[in-house]
Amino acid sequence: MNTDFNLLKLKEIADKSYPEHRNRIGAALVCESGKIFTGFTIRRSSILGSTCAERMALDNWFQDEEKPMPMKLILVGKLMRDGWNDTHICYPCGMCRELFHQFAYNFKIKNFDFECYSWDLKNRDTKNIRVLLFYGKPFYGQ
């Protein structure tokens, strides 16, 4: 697997998700400088009060004084849904897609990828932010 972050380490981060019996999702925001910011999911009684792994990784980036240029977000997850298993690829939720769209727009990031994996790490799909949440030229420029 071609990645800048150890996926087994990302699964360890995902295992910190709370509560443990629910979804386990880990995210790593990889920057051009090589710096990496990670996050995991915390599920609370309200979805609005919950924290997605992707948002936690981004919040950790915001706390950094240097704020190196992000180039991709690596995501691995196990979703506890009927009919789902360890082979299903975990993609960012709609709220995180919108958040990263605003982030890319505000920081003038024109090329940002989501590298998404299944829990068993055998399935991978990479999608550009323009594919996951398309708003067209007025938002992304030429």
PDB file of C-alpha atoms in Angstrom:
ATOM      1  CA  MET A   1       0.000   0.000   0.000  1.00  0.00           C
ATOM      2  CA  ASN A   2       1.359   3.366  -0.981  1.00  0.00           C
ATOM      3  CA  THR A   3       0.787   5.737   1.904  1.00  0.00           C
ATOM      4  CA  ASP A   4       2.684   8.145   4.106  1.00  0.00           C
ATOM      5  CA  PHE A   5       1.239   6.709   7.293  1.00  0.00           C
ATOM      6  CA  ASN A   6       1.301   3.228   8.812  1.00  0.00           C
ATOM      7  CA  LEU A   7      -2.233   1.884   8.445  1.00  0.00           C
ATOM      8  CA  LEU A   8      -1.888  -0.498  11.392  1.00  0.00           C
ATOM      9  CA  LYS A   9      -1.009   2.515  13.553  1.00  0.00           C
ATOM     10  CA  LEU A  10      -4.115   4.246  12.190  1.00  0.00           C
ATOM     11  CA  LYS A  11      -6.228   1.247  13.262  1.00  0.00           C
ATOM     12  CA  GLU A  12      -4.756   1.603  16.767  1.00  0.00           C
ATOM     13  CA  ILE A  13      -5.853   5.242  16.752  1.00  0.00           C
ATOM     14  CA  ALA A  14      -9.315   4.177  15.522  1.00  0.00           C
ATOM     15  CA  ASP A  15      -9.553   1.739  18.429  1.00  0.00           C
ATOM     16  CA  LYS A  16      -9.564   4.765  20.763  1.00  0.00           C
ATOM     17  CA  SER A  17     -13.015   5.640  19.379  1.00  0.00           C
ATOM     18  CA  TYR A  18     -15.702   5.985  22.021  1.00  0.00           C
ATOM     19  CA  PRO A  19     -17.872   4.153  22.832  1.00  0.00           C
ATOM     20  CA  GLU A  20     -15.843   1.082  21.918  1.00  0.00           C
ATOM     21  CA  HIS A  21     -18.831  -0.996  20.774  1.00  0.00           C
ATOM     22  CA  ARG A  22     -19.767   1.520  18.063  1.00  0.00           C
ATOM     23  CA  ASN A  23     -18.021   2.750  14.937  1.00  0.00           C
ATOM     24  CA  ARG A  24     -14.229   2.730  14.987  1.00  0.00           C
ATOM     25  CA  ILE A  25     -12.770   5.334  12.694  1.00  0.00           C
ATOM     26  CA  GLY A  26      -9.262   6.753  12.512  1.00  0.00           C
ATOM     27  CA  ALA A  27      -8.054   9.657  10.379  1.00  0.00           C
ATOM     28  CA  ALA A  28      -4.617  10.990   9.525  1.00  0.00           C
ATOM     29  CA  LEU A  29      -4.245  14.412   7.919  1.00  0.00           C
ATOM     30  CA  VAL A  30      -0.988  14.200   5.958  1.00  0.00           C
ATOM     31  CA  CYS A  31       0.842  17.435   5.107  1.00  0.00           C
ATOM     32  CA  GLU A  32       3.415  18.182   2.416  1.00  0.00           C
ATOM     33  CA  SER A  33       6.025  18.752   5.142  1.00  0.00           C
ATOM     34  CA  GLY A  34       5.553  15.185   6.374  1.00  0.00           C
ATOM     35  CA  LYS A  35       3.751  16.312   9.509  1.00  0.00           C
ATOM     36  CA  ILE A  36       0.676  14.232  10.357  1.00  0.00           C
ATOM     37  CA  PHE A  37      -2.332  15.076  12.505  1.00  0.00           C
ATOM     38  CA  THR A  38      -4.583  12.257  13.704  1.00  0.00           C
ATOM     39  CA  GLY A  39      -8.052  11.824  15.110  1.00  0.00           C
ATOM     40  CA  PHE A  40     -10.649   9.243  16.133  1.00  0.00           C
ATOM     41  CA  THR A  41     -14.417   9.195  16.491  1.00  0.00           C
ATOM     42  CA  ILE A  42     -16.269  10.080  19.681  1.00  0.00           C
ATOM     43  CA  ARG A  43     -19.993   9.321  19.555  1.00  0.00           C
ATOM     44  CA  ARG A  44     -22.188  11.212  22.003  1.00  0.00           C
ATOM     45  CA  SER A  45     -25.957  11.111  22.507  1.00  0.00           C
ATOM     46  CA  SER A  46     -26.434  13.735  19.782  1.00  0.00           C
ATOM     47  CA  ILE A  47     -24.799  13.590  16.359  1.00  0.00           C
ATOM     48  CA  LEU A  48     -24.140  17.330  16.623  1.00  0.00           C
ATOM     49  CA  GLY A  49     -22.250  16.776  19.865  1.00  0.00           C
ATOM     50  CA  SER A  50     -20.191  13.967  18.385  1.00  0.00           C
ATOM     51  CA  THR A  51     -16.698  14.300  16.959  1.00  0.00           C
ATOM     52  CA  CYS A  52     -15.684  12.590  13.749  1.00  0.00           C
ATOM     53  CA  ALA A  53     -12.128  11.345  13.315  1.00  0.00           C
ATOM     54  CA  GLU A  54     -11.697  13.618  10.296  1.00  0.00           C
ATOM     55  CA  ARG A  55     -12.754  16.709  12.230  1.00  0.00           C
ATOM     56  CA  MET A  56     -10.515  15.818  15.194  1.00  0.00           C
ATOM     57  CA  ALA A  57      -7.515  15.499  12.854  1.00  0.00           C
ATOM     58  CA  LEU A  58      -8.351  18.863  11.279  1.00  0.00           C
ATOM     59  CA  ASP A  59      -8.810  20.491  14.694  1.00  0.00           C
ATOM     60  CA  ASN A  60      -5.376  19.187  15.694  1.00  0.00           C
ATOM     61  CA  TRP A  61      -3.981  20.818  12.533  1.00  0.00           C
ATOM     62  CA  PHE A  62      -5.613  24.130  13.492  1.00  0.00           C
ATOM     63  CA  GLN A  63      -3.844  24.006  16.869  1.00  0.00           C
ATOM     64  CA  ASP A  64      -0.446  23.762  15.206  1.00  0.00           C
ATOM     65  CA  GLU A  65       1.364  27.098  14.899  1.00  0.00           C
ATOM     66  CA  GLU A  66       3.058  26.202  11.589  1.00  0.00           C
ATOM     67  CA  LYS A  67      -0.061  24.873   9.812  1.00  0.00           C
ATOM     68  CA  PRO A  68       1.823  22.986   7.075  1.00  0.00           C
ATOM     69  CA  MET A  69      -0.032  22.551   3.763  1.00  0.00           C
ATOM     70  CA  PRO A  70      -2.322  19.468   3.942  1.00  0.00           C
ATOM     71  CA  MET A  71      -2.375  17.186   0.919  1.00  0.00           C
ATOM     72  CA  LYS A  72      -4.619  14.273   1.890  1.00  0.00           C
ATOM     73  CA  LEU A  73      -6.653  12.636   4.604  1.00  0.00           C
ATOM     74  CA  ILE A  74      -6.230   8.907   5.200  1.00  0.00           C
ATOM     75  CA  LEU A  75      -9.276   7.224   6.681  1.00  0.00           C
ATOM     76  CA  VAL A  76      -9.788   3.695   8.007  1.00  0.00           C
ATOM     77  CA  GLY A  77     -12.955   2.590   9.686  1.00  0.00           C
ATOM     78  CA  LYS A  78     -15.260  -0.128  10.862  1.00  0.00           C
ATOM     79  CA  LEU A  79     -18.893   0.887  10.726  1.00  0.00           C
ATOM     80  CA  MET A  80     -21.340  -1.012  12.935  1.00  0.00           C
ATOM     81  CA  ARG A  81     -24.238  -1.215  10.477  1.00  0.00           C
ATOM     82  CA  ASP A  82     -26.453  -4.122   9.501  1.00  0.00           C
ATOM     83  CA  GLY A  83     -24.930  -5.956   6.570  1.00  0.00           C
ATOM     84  CA  TRP A  84     -21.542  -4.223   6.857  1.00  0.00           C
ATOM     85  CA  ASN A  85     -18.319  -6.043   7.549  1.00  0.00           C
ATOM     86  CA  ASP A  86     -14.559  -5.452   7.633  1.00  0.00           C
ATOM     87  CA  THR A  87     -14.355  -5.289   3.818  1.00  0.00           C
ATOM     88  CA  HIS A  88     -16.501  -2.156   3.392  1.00  0.00           C
ATOM     89  CA  ILE A  89     -14.599   1.066   2.685  1.00  0.00           C
ATOM     90  CA  CYS A  90     -15.153   3.911   5.135  1.00  0.00           C
ATOM     91  CA  TYR A  91     -15.750   7.322   3.519  1.00  0.00           C
ATOM     92  CA  PRO A  92     -16.148  10.684   5.303  1.00  0.00           C
ATOM     93  CA  CYS A  93     -19.674  11.576   6.378  1.00  0.00           C
ATOM     94  CA  GLY A  94     -21.567  14.455   4.786  1.00  0.00           C
ATOM     95  CA  MET A  95     -20.706  16.891   7.571  1.00  0.00           C
ATOM     96  CA  CYS A  96     -16.995  16.155   7.193  1.00  0.00           C
ATOM     97  CA  ARG A  97     -17.166  16.439   3.414  1.00  0.00           C
ATOM     98  CA  GLU A  98     -18.719  19.893   3.807  1.00  0.00           C
ATOM     99  CA  LEU A  99     -16.189  20.880   6.484  1.00  0.00           C
ATOM    100  CA  PHE A 100     -13.247  19.865   4.305  1.00  0.00           C
ATOM    101  CA  HIS A 101     -14.780  21.645   1.327  1.00  0.00           C
ATOM    102  CA  GLN A 102     -14.930  24.878   3.341  1.00  0.00           C
ATOM    103  CA  PHE A 103     -11.413  24.222   4.649  1.00  0.00           C
ATOM    104  CA  ALA A 104     -10.004  23.689   1.144  1.00  0.00           C
ATOM    105  CA  TYR A 105     -11.792  26.761  -0.156  1.00  0.00           C
ATOM    106  CA  ASN A 106     -10.714  29.023   2.718  1.00  0.00           C
ATOM    107  CA  PHE A 107      -7.067  27.932   2.548  1.00  0.00           C
ATOM    108  CA  LYS A 108      -7.016  27.869  -1.275  1.00  0.00           C
ATOM    109  CA  ILE A 109      -6.198  24.155  -1.444  1.00  0.00           C
ATOM    110  CA  LYS A 110      -7.059  23.091  -4.982  1.00  0.00           C
ATOM    111  CA  ASN A 111      -6.032  19.446  -4.830  1.00  0.00           C
ATOM    112  CA  PHE A 112      -7.000  17.452  -1.740  1.00  0.00           C
ATOM    113  CA  ASP A 113      -7.575  13.695  -1.636  1.00  0.00           C
ATOM    114  CA  PHE A 114      -9.348  11.307   0.709  1.00  0.00           C
ATOM    115  CA  GLU A 115      -7.561   7.944   0.826  1.00  0.00           C
ATOM    116  CA  CYS A 116     -10.193   5.598   2.270  1.00  0.00           C
ATOM    117  CA  TYR A 117      -9.671   2.023   3.483  1.00  0.00           C
ATOM    118  CA  SER A 118     -11.718  -0.887   4.728  1.00  0.00           C
ATOM    119  CA  TRP A 119     -11.062  -2.160   8.251  1.00  0.00           C
ATOM    120  CA  ASP A 120      -9.265  -5.245   6.898  1.00  0.00           C
ATOM    121  CA  LEU A 121      -7.030  -2.843   4.874  1.00  0.00           C
ATOM    122  CA  LYS A 122      -7.563  -4.912   1.707  1.00  0.00           C
ATOM    123  CA  ASN A 123      -9.829  -2.391  -0.023  1.00  0.00           C
ATOM    124  CA  ARG A 124      -8.831   1.165  -0.841  1.00  0.00           C
ATOM    125  CA  ASP A 125     -10.417   4.015  -2.755  1.00  0.00           C
ATOM    126  CA  THR A 126      -8.965   7.468  -3.278  1.00  0.00           C
ATOM    127  CA  LYS A 127     -11.343  10.307  -4.083  1.00  0.00           C
ATOM    128  CA  ASN A 128     -10.569  13.946  -4.684  1.00  0.00           C
ATOM    129  CA  ILE A 129     -12.617  16.432  -2.671  1.00  0.00           C
ATOM    130  CA  ARG A 130     -14.091  17.675  -5.955  1.00  0.00           C
ATOM    131  CA  VAL A 131     -15.610  14.230  -6.505  1.00  0.00           C
ATOM    132  CA  LEU A 132     -16.895  13.717  -2.960  1.00  0.00           C
ATOM    133  CA  LEU A 133     -18.563  17.110  -2.775  1.00  0.00           C
ATOM    134  CA  PHE A 134     -18.864  18.852  -6.127  1.00  0.00           C
ATOM    135  CA  TYR A 135     -19.774  22.516  -6.129  1.00  0.00           C
ATOM    136  CA  GLY A 136     -18.346  23.461  -9.509  1.00  0.00           C
ATOM    137  CA  LYS A 137     -16.061  26.210 -10.774  1.00  0.00           C
ATOM    138  CA  PRO A 138     -17.349  29.117  -8.679  1.00  0.00           C
ATOM    139  CA  PHE A 139     -15.984  27.344  -5.593  1.00  0.00           C
ATOM    140  CA  TYR A 140     -12.896  25.602  -6.936  1.00  0.00           C
ATOM    141  CA  GLY A 141     -11.755  27.998  -9.641  1.00  0.00           C
ATOM    142  CA  GLN A 142     -10.377  27.022 -13.022  1.00  0.00           C
TER     143      GLN A 142
END
